[in-house]
Coordinates of C-alpha atoms in Angstrom, one line a residue:
M237 CA 35.0 -76.1 16.3
C238 CA 37.7 -76.1 13.6
T239 CA 35.2 -75.2 11.0
N240 CA 33.9 -72.3 13.0
M241 CA 37.4 -70.9 13.4
K242 CA 38.1 -71.3 9.7
T243 CA 34.8 -69.4 8.9
F244 CA 35.8 -66.7 11.4
D245 CA 39.3 -66.4 9.8
E246 CA 37.7 -66.1 6.4
L247 CA 35.3 -63.4 7.6
E248 CA 38.2 -61.6 9.2
N249 CA 40.2 -61.7 6.0
I250 CA 37.2 -60.4 4.0
W251 CA 36.8 -57.6 6.6
K252 CA 40.4 -56.6 6.4
K253 CA 40.4 -56.5 2.5
Q254 CA 37.6 -53.9 2.5
T255 CA 38.6 -50.5 1.5
E256 CA 37.8 -47.6 3.7
I257 CA 34.7 -45.8 2.4
K258 CA 35.1 -42.1 2.4
P259 CA 32.2 -39.8 1.8
N260 CA 32.1 -38.3 -1.7
I261 CA 31.1 -34.9 -0.3
T262 CA 32.0 -33.1 2.9
S263 CA 29.6 -31.0 5.0
D264 CA 31.4 -27.8 3.9
Q265 CA 30.8 -28.8 0.3
I266 CA 27.1 -29.3 1.1
I267 CA 26.9 -25.8 2.6
E268 CA 28.7 -24.4 -0.4
I269 CA 26.1 -26.1 -2.7
A270 CA 23.3 -24.7 -0.6
K271 CA 24.8 -21.2 -0.9
K272 CA 25.0 -21.6 -4.7
Q273 CA 21.5 -22.9 -4.9
A274 CA 20.3 -20.0 -2.8
T275 CA 22.1 -17.5 -5.0
K276 CA 20.4 -19.1 -8.1
I277 CA 16.9 -18.9 -6.5
K278 CA 17.5 -15.3 -5.5
R279 CA 18.6 -14.5 -9.1
N280 CA 15.5 -16.1 -10.5
H281 CA 13.3 -14.1 -8.2
M282 CA 15.1 -10.9 -9.0
G283 CA 14.8 -11.7 -12.8
T284 CA 11.1 -12.2 -12.4
L285 CA 10.7 -9.0 -10.4
I286 CA 12.7 -7.0 -12.9
T287 CA 10.6 -8.3 -15.8
I288 CA 7.3 -7.6 -14.0
C289 CA 8.5 -4.2 -12.8
I290 CA 9.5 -3.1 -16.4
T291 CA 6.2 -4.3 -17.8
T292 CA 4.3 -2.5 -15.0
V293 CA 6.2 0.8 -15.7
I294 CA 5.5 0.5 -19.4
L295 CA 1.8 0.0 -18.7
I296 CA 1.7 2.9 -16.2
L297 CA 3.4 5.2 -18.8
Y298 CA 0.9 4.0 -21.4
F299 CA -1.9 4.5 -19.0
F300 CA -0.9 8.1 -18.2
G301 CA -0.2 8.8 -21.9
F302 CA -3.5 7.4 -23.3
G303 CA -5.9 5.9 -20.7
L304 CA -6.1 8.5 -18.0
Y305 CA -8.3 11.0 -19.8
S306 CA -11.5 9.1 -19.9
L307 CA -13.2 6.3 -18.0
S308 CA -13.5 3.7 -20.8
F309 CA -13.0 0.0 -21.3
F310 CA -9.4 0.8 -22.4
S311 CA -8.5 2.7 -19.1
I312 CA -10.2 0.0 -17.0
G313 CA -8.4 -2.7 -18.9
L314 CA -5.0 -1.0 -18.4
G315 CA -5.8 -0.5 -14.8
L316 CA -6.6 -4.1 -14.3
M317 CA -3.4 -5.2 -16.0
I318 CA -1.4 -2.8 -13.9
L319 CA -3.2 -3.9 -10.7
S320 CA -2.6 -7.6 -11.4
L321 CA 1.1 -7.0 -12.0
V322 CA 1.4 -4.9 -8.8
F323 CA -0.1 -7.8 -6.9
R324 CA 2.4 -10.2 -8.5
I325 CA 5.3 -7.8 -7.6
F326 CA 4.1 -7.8 -4.0
F327 CA 4.0 -11.6 -3.8
E328 CA 7.5 -11.9 -5.4
L329 CA 8.9 -9.3 -3.0
D330 CA 7.4 -11.1 -0.1
S331 CA 8.8 -14.4 -1.3
L332 CA 12.2 -12.9 -1.7
K333 CA 12.0 -11.5 1.9
K334 CA 10.9 -14.9 3.2
F335 CA 13.7 -16.6 1.3
K336 CA 16.4 -14.3 2.6
K337 CA 15.4 -15.2 6.2
I338 CA 16.2 -18.9 5.5
N339 CA 19.4 -19.8 7.4
Y340 CA 21.3 -22.5 5.5
E341 CA 23.8 -22.9 8.4
L342 CA 21.2 -24.3 10.8
S343 CA 21.0 -28.0 11.5
F344 CA 19.7 -30.0 8.5
I345 CA 16.3 -30.6 10.2
A346 CA 15.8 -26.9 11.0
Y347 CA 17.0 -25.8 7.6
S348 CA 14.6 -28.3 5.8
H349 CA 11.8 -27.0 8.0
Q350 CA 12.5 -23.4 7.0
I351 CA 12.8 -24.2 3.3
T352 CA 9.6 -26.4 3.4
Q353 CA 7.7 -23.4 4.9
F354 CA 9.1 -21.3 2.1
Y355 CA 8.0 -23.7 -0.7
Q356 CA 4.6 -24.1 1.0
W357 CA 4.2 -20.3 0.7
R358 CA 5.2 -20.5 -2.9
R359 CA 2.6 -23.2 -3.4
I360 CA -0.1 -20.9 -2.1
I361 CA 1.1 -18.2 -4.5
H362 CA 1.2 -20.6 -7.5
F363 CA -2.1 -22.4 -7.0
R364 CA -4.3 -19.7 -5.4
M365 CA -2.9 -16.2 -6.2
T366 CA -1.4 -16.7 -9.7
P367 CA -4.6 -18.0 -11.3
I368 CA -6.5 -15.0 -10.0
I369 CA -3.8 -12.6 -11.1
Y370 CA -3.8 -14.1 -14.6
V371 CA -7.5 -14.0 -14.9
I372 CA -7.5 -10.3 -13.9
Y373 CA -4.7 -9.6 -16.4
I374 CA -6.5 -11.5 -19.3
I375 CA -9.7 -9.6 -18.5
G376 CA -7.7 -6.3 -18.6
F377 CA -6.0 -7.3 -21.9
S378 CA -9.4 -8.3 -23.4
L379 CA -10.9 -4.9 -22.5
L380 CA -8.1 -3.2 -24.5
L381 CA -9.0 -5.1 -27.7
P382 CA -12.0 -3.1 -28.9
T383 CA -10.0 0.1 -28.7
F384 CA -7.1 -1.6 -30.5
Q385 CA -9.4 -2.8 -33.2
K386 CA -10.7 0.7 -33.9
S387 CA -7.3 2.3 -33.7
F388 CA -5.1 0.0 -35.7
S389 CA -5.2 -1.7 -39.1
M390 CA -6.7 -5.2 -39.2
G391 CA -3.3 -6.7 -39.8
F392 CA -1.7 -5.1 -36.8
F393 CA -4.8 -5.8 -34.7
V394 CA -4.5 -9.5 -35.6
Y395 CA -0.8 -9.4 -34.7
I396 CA -1.7 -7.9 -31.3
L397 CA -4.4 -10.5 -30.7
I398 CA -2.2 -13.4 -31.6
S399 CA 1.0 -12.2 -29.9
G400 CA -0.9 -11.1 -26.8
Y401 CA -2.8 -14.3 -26.2
G402 CA 0.1 -16.3 -27.6
F403 CA 2.4 -14.8 -25.1
L404 CA 0.0 -15.5 -22.3
I405 CA -0.4 -19.1 -23.3
G406 CA 3.4 -19.6 -23.7
F407 CA 3.9 -17.9 -20.3
I408 CA 1.4 -20.3 -18.7
F409 CA 3.4 -23.3 -20.0
F410 CA 6.7 -21.7 -18.8
M411 CA 5.2 -21.0 -15.4
R412 CA 3.8 -24.5 -15.2
K413 CA 7.3 -26.0 -15.8
K414 CA 8.7 -23.7 -13.0
I415 CA 5.9 -24.6 -10.7
K416 CA 6.5 -28.3 -11.2
E417 CA 10.2 -27.9 -10.3
E418 CA 9.3 -26.0 -7.1
M419 CA 6.7 -28.6 -6.2
K420 CA 9.1 -31.5 -6.7
T421 CA 11.5 -29.7 -4.3
L422 CA 8.6 -29.3 -1.8
D423 CA 7.7 -33.0 -2.1
F424 CA 11.3 -34.0 -1.6
L425 CA 11.5 -31.8 1.5
K426 CA 8.3 -33.3 2.9
K427 CA 9.8 -36.8 2.6
I428 CA 12.8 -35.6 4.6
H429 CA 10.5 -34.4 7.3
V430 CA 8.8 -37.7 7.4
L431 CA 12.1 -39.5 7.8
S432 CA 13.5 -37.2 10.4

């Protein structure tokens, strides 16, 4: 009996010596982090939209300046490039609209459900729509090349060829990196749903 008491006293002393564990981050700080992350995501979407819109406007102006007057591979190519960018603008605007509907002040489970739905939508865009959009854009760009070859010097044509396809290849790698980041977030959120 005496040994049990001694063991109990030792346990009680160890228990009293423990420091009180305080959380490193409060719920208000978590909400603030969520707001900052939401602002960053919105900024990224707006940056993408602005870039695509500027490119689309330039192509439309070029189309009305040079491609409108005849039905040729050139005008068809420009039309396909513009059409693919308009589709991408639509998907980005829709994503932005869906993202703005996410309420980060809901319970954690409800919030994670909303954000998971958003990233599942983004997954559809990235793995179904984006490849189709890129193929249409590349076909459109390729249809411009015969006209460029006739209209420009060989050196400038080679520059257009290398920079055009080079940009597309570089952009694919850039988008691949961004898609992987979004898919990691989606995988993390799916794990949260399994745990909850």
